[in-house]
Amino acid sequence: MPLPSSLTPIRAFAQANYPSSFLFIDRIGELAQSVRQGYEEAAIGPEGVDLQGKKGEIQLKASDGKFWMAERWIGGNPRLTEFAEFVSEKFITMANLLDLEDYNRTGVRIYYLEPKVSVEEAVQTFQKRHIDYRNEPFNAIPGLPTKCMITFAAKDEEYTRQLTVTAIKDEREISGANAGGILMDLDVSREKPIPISKYEATLKELVEVSIKTISNFYNSLREEKLPEKKVAES
């Protein structure tokens, strides 16, 4: 299912958890070396590895029991499938160095933005769709989200999903000084163990679930009820 054209992914996070390993401290240098290429800044210590790319657009962290990665997009046409492939390459490489067989939890979190001309328009759109704040007025939103926020959660046998929707100021460099937007922050995770060999397929599946979930949610907000047909009097 394609994303609605009005929504743009602006940031994505992936996380994979694994059982604590005594090999982590012994091989922390090898871990850093195996994924170091392409990052401008590196911090390595007993607690883990922290690598950052140019302007913080990409970041990777590895600690005992967890791998974490994030990518931020300023403009262009972000491809979430490519993000999943890039993450998988790094996570699988590190997992093999630690002789891991499974991840016991996997997840992906994606920020979807519906851009608006101004912060005020973002607030008005949020009010109309979700909550009526007419009895509790507030001023224009600064850079951080405020009480103009609502959270949904769902869990089934396969996935845990949490969606937070808020009106924000659009801080991207390509946006105007007062540009705003509706941020839809969706976290999709799977709590069941998966073999390392199936991690890439699982992450791509989580991305597809995220896209489908946010598309259905967004489209449901835009659906307008048809007027009831009047029955002609006989």
PDB file of C-alpha atoms in Angstrom:
ATOM      1  CA  MET A   1       0.000   0.000   0.000  1.00  0.00           C
ATOM      2  CA  PRO A   2       1.513   3.367  -1.021  1.00  0.00           C
ATOM      3  CA  LEU A   3       1.640   6.261   1.409  1.00  0.00           C
ATOM      4  CA  PRO A   4      -0.881   9.057   0.882  1.00  0.00           C
ATOM      5  CA  SER A   5       0.819  11.792  -1.143  1.00  0.00           C
ATOM      6  CA  SER A   6       0.185  14.315   1.656  1.00  0.00           C
ATOM      7  CA  LEU A   7       2.376  12.385   4.113  1.00  0.00           C
ATOM      8  CA  THR A   8       6.182  12.477   4.127  1.00  0.00           C
ATOM      9  CA  PRO A   9       8.475  10.291   6.267  1.00  0.00           C
ATOM     10  CA  ILE A  10      10.953  12.640   7.950  1.00  0.00           C
ATOM     11  CA  ARG A  11      12.623  10.294  10.418  1.00  0.00           C
ATOM     12  CA  ALA A  12      12.853   6.575  11.107  1.00  0.00           C
ATOM     13  CA  PHE A  13      14.245   4.493  13.957  1.00  0.00           C
ATOM     14  CA  ALA A  14      14.945   0.771  14.165  1.00  0.00           C
ATOM     15  CA  GLN A  15      15.741  -1.250  17.258  1.00  0.00           C
ATOM     16  CA  ALA A  16      16.602  -4.883  17.834  1.00  0.00           C
ATOM     17  CA  ASN A  17      16.979  -6.403  21.292  1.00  0.00           C
ATOM     18  CA  TYR A  18      18.944  -9.532  22.085  1.00  0.00           C
ATOM     19  CA  PRO A  19      19.923 -11.497  25.222  1.00  0.00           C
ATOM     20  CA  SER A  20      22.832  -9.944  27.107  1.00  0.00           C
ATOM     21  CA  SER A  21      26.127 -11.309  25.804  1.00  0.00           C
ATOM     22  CA  PHE A  22      29.486 -11.584  27.600  1.00  0.00           C
ATOM     23  CA  LEU A  23      31.103 -11.173  24.178  1.00  0.00           C
ATOM     24  CA  PHE A  24      29.932  -7.560  23.833  1.00  0.00           C
ATOM     25  CA  ILE A  25      32.736  -5.999  25.901  1.00  0.00           C
ATOM     26  CA  ASP A  26      35.366  -8.277  24.360  1.00  0.00           C
ATOM     27  CA  ARG A  27      34.341  -7.434  20.801  1.00  0.00           C
ATOM     28  CA  ILE A  28      33.218  -3.820  21.112  1.00  0.00           C
ATOM     29  CA  GLY A  29      36.153  -2.622  19.005  1.00  0.00           C
ATOM     30  CA  GLU A  30      35.359  -5.109  16.252  1.00  0.00           C
ATOM     31  CA  LEU A  31      31.710  -4.039  16.332  1.00  0.00           C
ATOM     32  CA  ALA A  32      32.642  -0.397  15.852  1.00  0.00           C
ATOM     33  CA  GLN A  33      35.113  -1.187  13.082  1.00  0.00           C
ATOM     34  CA  SER A  34      32.600  -3.365  11.225  1.00  0.00           C
ATOM     35  CA  VAL A  35      30.047  -0.534  10.865  1.00  0.00           C
ATOM     36  CA  ARG A  36      32.297   2.558  11.148  1.00  0.00           C
ATOM     37  CA  GLN A  37      32.445   3.432   7.446  1.00  0.00           C
ATOM     38  CA  GLY A  38      30.232   6.385   6.482  1.00  0.00           C
ATOM     39  CA  TYR A  39      30.099   7.979   9.936  1.00  0.00           C
ATOM     40  CA  GLU A  40      31.976  11.181  10.778  1.00  0.00           C
ATOM     41  CA  GLU A  41      31.850  10.986  14.573  1.00  0.00           C
ATOM     42  CA  ALA A  42      32.444   7.981  16.790  1.00  0.00           C
ATOM     43  CA  ALA A  43      32.328   7.445  20.532  1.00  0.00           C
ATOM     44  CA  ILE A  44      33.404   4.059  21.881  1.00  0.00           C
ATOM     45  CA  GLY A  45      33.469   3.030  25.530  1.00  0.00           C
ATOM     46  CA  PRO A  46      32.553   0.224  27.935  1.00  0.00           C
ATOM     47  CA  GLU A  47      28.857   1.069  27.616  1.00  0.00           C
ATOM     48  CA  GLY A  48      28.783   0.789  23.845  1.00  0.00           C
ATOM     49  CA  VAL A  49      29.258   2.368  20.439  1.00  0.00           C
ATOM     50  CA  ASP A  50      27.735   5.667  19.265  1.00  0.00           C
ATOM     51  CA  LEU A  51      28.302   6.646  15.621  1.00  0.00           C
ATOM     52  CA  GLN A  52      26.913   9.780  13.946  1.00  0.00           C
ATOM     53  CA  GLY A  53      26.882  10.941  10.357  1.00  0.00           C
ATOM     54  CA  LYS A  54      26.881  14.418   8.857  1.00  0.00           C
ATOM     55  CA  LYS A  55      24.592  16.877  10.709  1.00  0.00           C
ATOM     56  CA  GLY A  56      23.177  14.011  12.735  1.00  0.00           C
ATOM     57  CA  GLU A  57      21.207  12.754   9.737  1.00  0.00           C
ATOM     58  CA  ILE A  58      22.128   9.189  10.582  1.00  0.00           C
ATOM     59  CA  GLN A  59      23.063   7.599  13.897  1.00  0.00           C
ATOM     60  CA  LEU A  60      23.862   4.110  15.123  1.00  0.00           C
ATOM     61  CA  LYS A  61      24.172   2.890  18.698  1.00  0.00           C
ATOM     62  CA  ALA A  62      25.160  -0.530  19.994  1.00  0.00           C
ATOM     63  CA  SER A  63      25.059  -1.588  23.624  1.00  0.00           C
ATOM     64  CA  ASP A  64      24.857  -4.877  25.454  1.00  0.00           C
ATOM     65  CA  GLY A  65      21.396  -6.215  24.668  1.00  0.00           C
ATOM     66  CA  LYS A  66      20.366  -3.631  22.054  1.00  0.00           C
ATOM     67  CA  PHE A  67      21.147  -2.258  18.595  1.00  0.00           C
ATOM     68  CA  TRP A  68      19.539   1.062  17.608  1.00  0.00           C
ATOM     69  CA  MET A  69      19.671   3.139  14.435  1.00  0.00           C
ATOM     70  CA  ALA A  70      18.036   6.358  13.220  1.00  0.00           C
ATOM     71  CA  GLU A  71      17.927   8.290   9.969  1.00  0.00           C
ATOM     72  CA  ARG A  72      16.572  11.791   9.353  1.00  0.00           C
ATOM     73  CA  TRP A  73      15.534  13.129   5.956  1.00  0.00           C
ATOM     74  CA  ILE A  74      15.630  16.841   5.150  1.00  0.00           C
ATOM     75  CA  GLY A  75      14.025  16.629   1.735  1.00  0.00           C
ATOM     76  CA  GLY A  76      13.876  14.479  -1.349  1.00  0.00           C
ATOM     77  CA  ASN A  77      11.921  11.257  -1.580  1.00  0.00           C
ATOM     78  CA  PRO A  78      12.732   9.014   1.403  1.00  0.00           C
ATOM     79  CA  ARG A  79      12.565   5.294   0.662  1.00  0.00           C
ATOM     80  CA  LEU A  80      11.697   3.319   3.747  1.00  0.00           C
ATOM     81  CA  THR A  81      12.596   0.029   2.086  1.00  0.00           C
ATOM     82  CA  GLU A  82      16.148   1.285   1.559  1.00  0.00           C
ATOM     83  CA  PHE A  83      16.275   2.313   5.207  1.00  0.00           C
ATOM     84  CA  ALA A  84      15.266  -1.224   6.223  1.00  0.00           C
ATOM     85  CA  GLU A  85      17.958  -2.725   3.971  1.00  0.00           C
ATOM     86  CA  PHE A  86      20.650  -0.383   5.322  1.00  0.00           C
ATOM     87  CA  VAL A  87      19.729  -1.112   8.947  1.00  0.00           C
ATOM     88  CA  SER A  88      19.578  -4.851   8.310  1.00  0.00           C
ATOM     89  CA  GLU A  89      23.081  -4.899   6.861  1.00  0.00           C
ATOM     90  CA  LYS A  90      24.515  -3.207   9.975  1.00  0.00           C
ATOM     91  CA  PHE A  91      22.490  -5.159  12.533  1.00  0.00           C
ATOM     92  CA  ILE A  92      23.174  -8.543  10.950  1.00  0.00           C
ATOM     93  CA  THR A  93      26.906  -7.788  10.717  1.00  0.00           C
ATOM     94  CA  MET A  94      27.042  -6.932  14.418  1.00  0.00           C
ATOM     95  CA  ALA A  95      24.878  -9.899  15.385  1.00  0.00           C
ATOM     96  CA  ASN A  96      27.237 -12.277  13.605  1.00  0.00           C
ATOM     97  CA  LEU A  97      30.223 -10.807  15.457  1.00  0.00           C
ATOM     98  CA  LEU A  98      28.469 -11.579  18.740  1.00  0.00           C
ATOM     99  CA  ASP A  99      27.477 -15.091  17.592  1.00  0.00           C
ATOM    100  CA  LEU A 100      23.808 -14.243  18.110  1.00  0.00           C
ATOM    101  CA  GLU A 101      21.130 -16.630  16.896  1.00  0.00           C
ATOM    102  CA  ASP A 102      17.988 -14.590  17.572  1.00  0.00           C
ATOM    103  CA  TYR A 103      16.634 -11.150  18.329  1.00  0.00           C
ATOM    104  CA  ASN A 104      13.997 -11.332  21.058  1.00  0.00           C
ATOM    105  CA  ARG A 105      12.315  -8.040  20.087  1.00  0.00           C
ATOM    106  CA  THR A 106      12.320  -5.989  16.894  1.00  0.00           C
ATOM    107  CA  GLY A 107      10.727  -2.643  16.174  1.00  0.00           C
ATOM    108  CA  VAL A 108      10.533   0.323  13.831  1.00  0.00           C
ATOM    109  CA  ARG A 109       9.362   3.842  14.600  1.00  0.00           C
ATOM    110  CA  ILE A 110       8.591   6.318  11.825  1.00  0.00           C
ATOM    111  CA  TYR A 111       7.733  10.007  11.918  1.00  0.00           C
ATOM    112  CA  TYR A 112       5.225  10.880   9.188  1.00  0.00           C
ATOM    113  CA  LEU A 113       4.609  14.584   8.563  1.00  0.00           C
ATOM    114  CA  GLU A 114       1.650  16.246   6.923  1.00  0.00           C
ATOM    115  CA  PRO A 115       3.139  19.702   6.155  1.00  0.00           C
ATOM    116  CA  LYS A 116       1.095  22.847   6.722  1.00  0.00           C
ATOM    117  CA  VAL A 117       1.742  26.441   5.681  1.00  0.00           C
ATOM    118  CA  SER A 118       1.829  27.628   9.276  1.00  0.00           C
ATOM    119  CA  VAL A 119       1.781  26.398  12.846  1.00  0.00           C
ATOM    120  CA  GLU A 120      -1.648  27.976  13.252  1.00  0.00           C
ATOM    121  CA  GLU A 121      -3.026  25.925  10.358  1.00  0.00           C
ATOM    122  CA  ALA A 122      -1.527  22.774  11.888  1.00  0.00           C
ATOM    123  CA  VAL A 123      -3.263  23.524  15.188  1.00  0.00           C
ATOM    124  CA  GLN A 124      -6.582  24.205  13.475  1.00  0.00           C
ATOM    125  CA  THR A 125      -6.343  20.972  11.497  1.00  0.00           C
ATOM    126  CA  PHE A 126      -5.584  19.020  14.657  1.00  0.00           C
ATOM    127  CA  GLN A 127      -8.526  20.600  16.478  1.00  0.00           C
ATOM    128  CA  LYS A 128     -10.990  19.743  13.730  1.00  0.00           C
ATOM    129  CA  ARG A 129      -9.863  16.140  13.480  1.00  0.00           C
ATOM    130  CA  HIS A 130      -9.261  15.127  17.064  1.00  0.00           C
ATOM    131  CA  ILE A 131     -10.053  17.449  19.954  1.00  0.00           C
ATOM    132  CA  ASP A 132     -12.090  20.586  20.375  1.00  0.00           C
ATOM    133  CA  TYR A 133      -9.970  23.094  22.267  1.00  0.00           C
ATOM    134  CA  ARG A 134     -12.309  26.054  21.868  1.00  0.00           C
ATOM    135  CA  ASN A 135     -12.947  26.094  25.617  1.00  0.00           C
ATOM    136  CA  GLU A 136      -9.248  25.946  26.387  1.00  0.00           C
ATOM    137  CA  PRO A 137      -7.439  28.311  24.002  1.00  0.00           C
ATOM    138  CA  PHE A 138      -3.672  28.363  23.688  1.00  0.00           C
ATOM    139  CA  ASN A 139      -1.081  30.319  21.752  1.00  0.00           C
ATOM    140  CA  ALA A 140       1.000  29.249  18.763  1.00  0.00           C
ATOM    141  CA  ILE A 141       3.061  26.134  19.356  1.00  0.00           C
ATOM    142  CA  PRO A 142       6.854  26.518  19.797  1.00  0.00           C
ATOM    143  CA  GLY A 143       9.367  23.988  18.519  1.00  0.00           C
ATOM    144  CA  LEU A 144       8.351  21.233  20.923  1.00  0.00           C
ATOM    145  CA  PRO A 145       4.982  19.462  21.018  1.00  0.00           C
ATOM    146  CA  THR A 146       2.517  20.734  23.622  1.00  0.00           C
ATOM    147  CA  LYS A 147      -0.814  19.504  24.953  1.00  0.00           C
ATOM    148  CA  CYS A 148      -2.068  19.512  21.353  1.00  0.00           C
ATOM    149  CA  MET A 149      -1.446  15.766  21.281  1.00  0.00           C
ATOM    150  CA  ILE A 150      -3.346  12.491  21.282  1.00  0.00           C
ATOM    151  CA  THR A 151      -2.118   8.897  21.521  1.00  0.00           C
ATOM    152  CA  PHE A 152      -3.631   5.644  20.246  1.00  0.00           C
ATOM    153  CA  ALA A 153      -2.425   2.120  21.010  1.00  0.00           C
ATOM    154  CA  ALA A 154      -3.241  -1.367  19.758  1.00  0.00           C
ATOM    155  CA  LYS A 155      -1.832  -4.831  20.362  1.00  0.00           C
ATOM    156  CA  ASP A 156      -2.581  -8.173  18.735  1.00  0.00           C
ATOM    157  CA  GLU A 157      -0.862 -11.557  18.459  1.00  0.00           C
ATOM    158  CA  GLU A 158       1.723 -10.282  15.993  1.00  0.00           C
ATOM    159  CA  TYR A 159       2.343  -6.577  16.598  1.00  0.00           C
ATOM    160  CA  THR A 160       2.228  -3.828  19.183  1.00  0.00           C
ATOM    161  CA  ARG A 161       1.420  -0.411  17.715  1.00  0.00           C
ATOM    162  CA  GLN A 162       1.433   3.026  19.303  1.00  0.00           C
ATOM    163  CA  LEU A 163       0.548   6.176  17.401  1.00  0.00           C
ATOM    164  CA  THR A 164       0.976   9.706  18.716  1.00  0.00           C
ATOM    165  CA  VAL A 165      -0.452  12.584  16.703  1.00  0.00           C
ATOM    166  CA  THR A 166       0.507  16.176  17.432  1.00  0.00           C
ATOM    167  CA  ALA A 167       0.704  19.592  15.804  1.00  0.00           C
ATOM    168  CA  ILE A 168       4.276  20.862  15.633  1.00  0.00           C
ATOM    169  CA  LYS A 169       6.513  23.529  14.219  1.00  0.00           C
ATOM    170  CA  ASP A 170       8.294  22.195  11.141  1.00  0.00           C
ATOM    171  CA  GLU A 171      12.000  22.597  11.917  1.00  0.00           C
ATOM    172  CA  ARG A 172      13.320  21.243   8.607  1.00  0.00           C
ATOM    173  CA  GLU A 173      15.685  23.469   6.671  1.00  0.00           C
ATOM    174  CA  ILE A 174      13.501  23.299   3.564  1.00  0.00           C
ATOM    175  CA  SER A 175      10.514  24.761   5.417  1.00  0.00           C
ATOM    176  CA  GLY A 176       9.543  28.368   6.035  1.00  0.00           C
ATOM    177  CA  ALA A 177      10.168  30.162   9.327  1.00  0.00           C
ATOM    178  CA  ASN A 178       6.621  29.601  10.582  1.00  0.00           C
ATOM    179  CA  ALA A 179       5.853  26.360   8.780  1.00  0.00           C
ATOM    180  CA  GLY A 180       3.974  23.753  10.765  1.00  0.00           C
ATOM    181  CA  GLY A 181       2.645  20.275  10.340  1.00  0.00           C
ATOM    182  CA  ILE A 182       0.763  17.345  11.764  1.00  0.00           C
ATOM    183  CA  LEU A 183       3.299  14.815  13.050  1.00  0.00           C
ATOM    184  CA  MET A 184       2.182  11.185  13.149  1.00  0.00           C
ATOM    185  CA  ASP A 185       4.671   9.194  15.231  1.00  0.00           C
ATOM    186  CA  LEU A 186       4.034   5.469  14.760  1.00  0.00           C
ATOM    187  CA  ASP A 187       5.903   2.745  16.636  1.00  0.00           C
ATOM    188  CA  VAL A 188       5.420  -0.856  15.467  1.00  0.00           C
ATOM    189  CA  SER A 189       7.140  -3.724  17.273  1.00  0.00           C
ATOM    190  CA  ARG A 190       7.166  -7.487  17.394  1.00  0.00           C
ATOM    191  CA  GLU A 191       7.847  -9.144  20.732  1.00  0.00           C
ATOM    192  CA  LYS A 192       8.465 -12.669  19.429  1.00  0.00           C
ATOM    193  CA  PRO A 193      12.005 -14.011  18.903  1.00  0.00           C
ATOM    194  CA  ILE A 194      13.181 -14.164  15.287  1.00  0.00           C
ATOM    195  CA  PRO A 195      16.302 -15.771  13.799  1.00  0.00           C
ATOM    196  CA  ILE A 196      19.019 -13.307  12.760  1.00  0.00           C
ATOM    197  CA  SER A 197      18.780 -14.744   9.248  1.00  0.00           C
ATOM    198  CA  LYS A 198      15.173 -13.500   9.004  1.00  0.00           C
ATOM    199  CA  TYR A 199      15.794 -10.029  10.422  1.00  0.00           C
ATOM    200  CA  GLU A 200      15.761  -8.143   7.112  1.00  0.00           C
ATOM    201  CA  ALA A 201      12.477  -9.731   6.039  1.00  0.00           C
ATOM    202  CA  THR A 202      10.975  -9.020   9.468  1.00  0.00           C
ATOM    203  CA  LEU A 203      12.070  -5.371   9.442  1.00  0.00           C
ATOM    204  CA  LYS A 204      10.643  -4.866   5.953  1.00  0.00           C
ATOM    205  CA  GLU A 205       7.413  -6.453   7.170  1.00  0.00           C
ATOM    206  CA  LEU A 206       7.282  -4.023  10.110  1.00  0.00           C
ATOM    207  CA  VAL A 207       7.822  -1.104   7.710  1.00  0.00           C
ATOM    208  CA  GLU A 208       4.960  -2.338   5.532  1.00  0.00           C
ATOM    209  CA  VAL A 209       2.718  -2.704   8.598  1.00  0.00           C
ATOM    210  CA  SER A 210       3.629   0.861   9.585  1.00  0.00           C
ATOM    211  CA  ILE A 211       2.805   2.246   6.129  1.00  0.00           C
ATOM    212  CA  LYS A 212      -0.482   0.342   5.986  1.00  0.00           C
ATOM    213  CA  THR A 213      -1.467   1.398   9.502  1.00  0.00           C
ATOM    214  CA  ILE A 214      -0.716   5.085   8.976  1.00  0.00           C
ATOM    215  CA  SER A 215      -2.366   5.095   5.544  1.00  0.00           C
ATOM    216  CA  ASN A 216      -5.580   3.566   6.889  1.00  0.00           C
ATOM    217  CA  PHE A 217      -5.562   5.965   9.827  1.00  0.00           C
ATOM    218  CA  TYR A 218      -4.942   9.022   7.669  1.00  0.00           C
ATOM    219  CA  ASN A 219      -7.484   8.058   5.032  1.00  0.00           C
ATOM    220  CA  SER A 220     -10.128   7.464   7.705  1.00  0.00           C
ATOM    221  CA  LEU A 221      -9.612  11.025   8.956  1.00  0.00           C
ATOM    222  CA  ARG A 222     -10.225  12.442   5.494  1.00  0.00           C
ATOM    223  CA  GLU A 223     -13.340  10.453   4.726  1.00  0.00           C
ATOM    224  CA  GLU A 224     -16.447  12.593   4.634  1.00  0.00           C
ATOM    225  CA  LYS A 225     -19.831  11.197   5.523  1.00  0.00           C
ATOM    226  CA  LEU A 226     -22.257  11.310   2.657  1.00  0.00           C
ATOM    227  CA  PRO A 227     -25.452  13.266   3.327  1.00  0.00           C
ATOM    228  CA  GLU A 228     -28.437  11.125   4.096  1.00  0.00           C
ATOM    229  CA  LYS A 229     -30.843  10.752   1.213  1.00  0.00           C
ATOM    230  CA  LYS A 230     -34.229  12.272   1.810  1.00  0.00           C
ATOM    231  CA  VAL A 231     -37.163  10.003   1.166  1.00  0.00           C
ATOM    232  CA  ALA A 232     -39.699  11.647  -1.110  1.00  0.00           C
ATOM    233  CA  GLU A 233     -43.103  12.057   0.482  1.00  0.00           C
ATOM    234  CA  SER A 234     -45.824  10.081  -1.265  1.00  0.00           C
TER     235      SER A 234
END
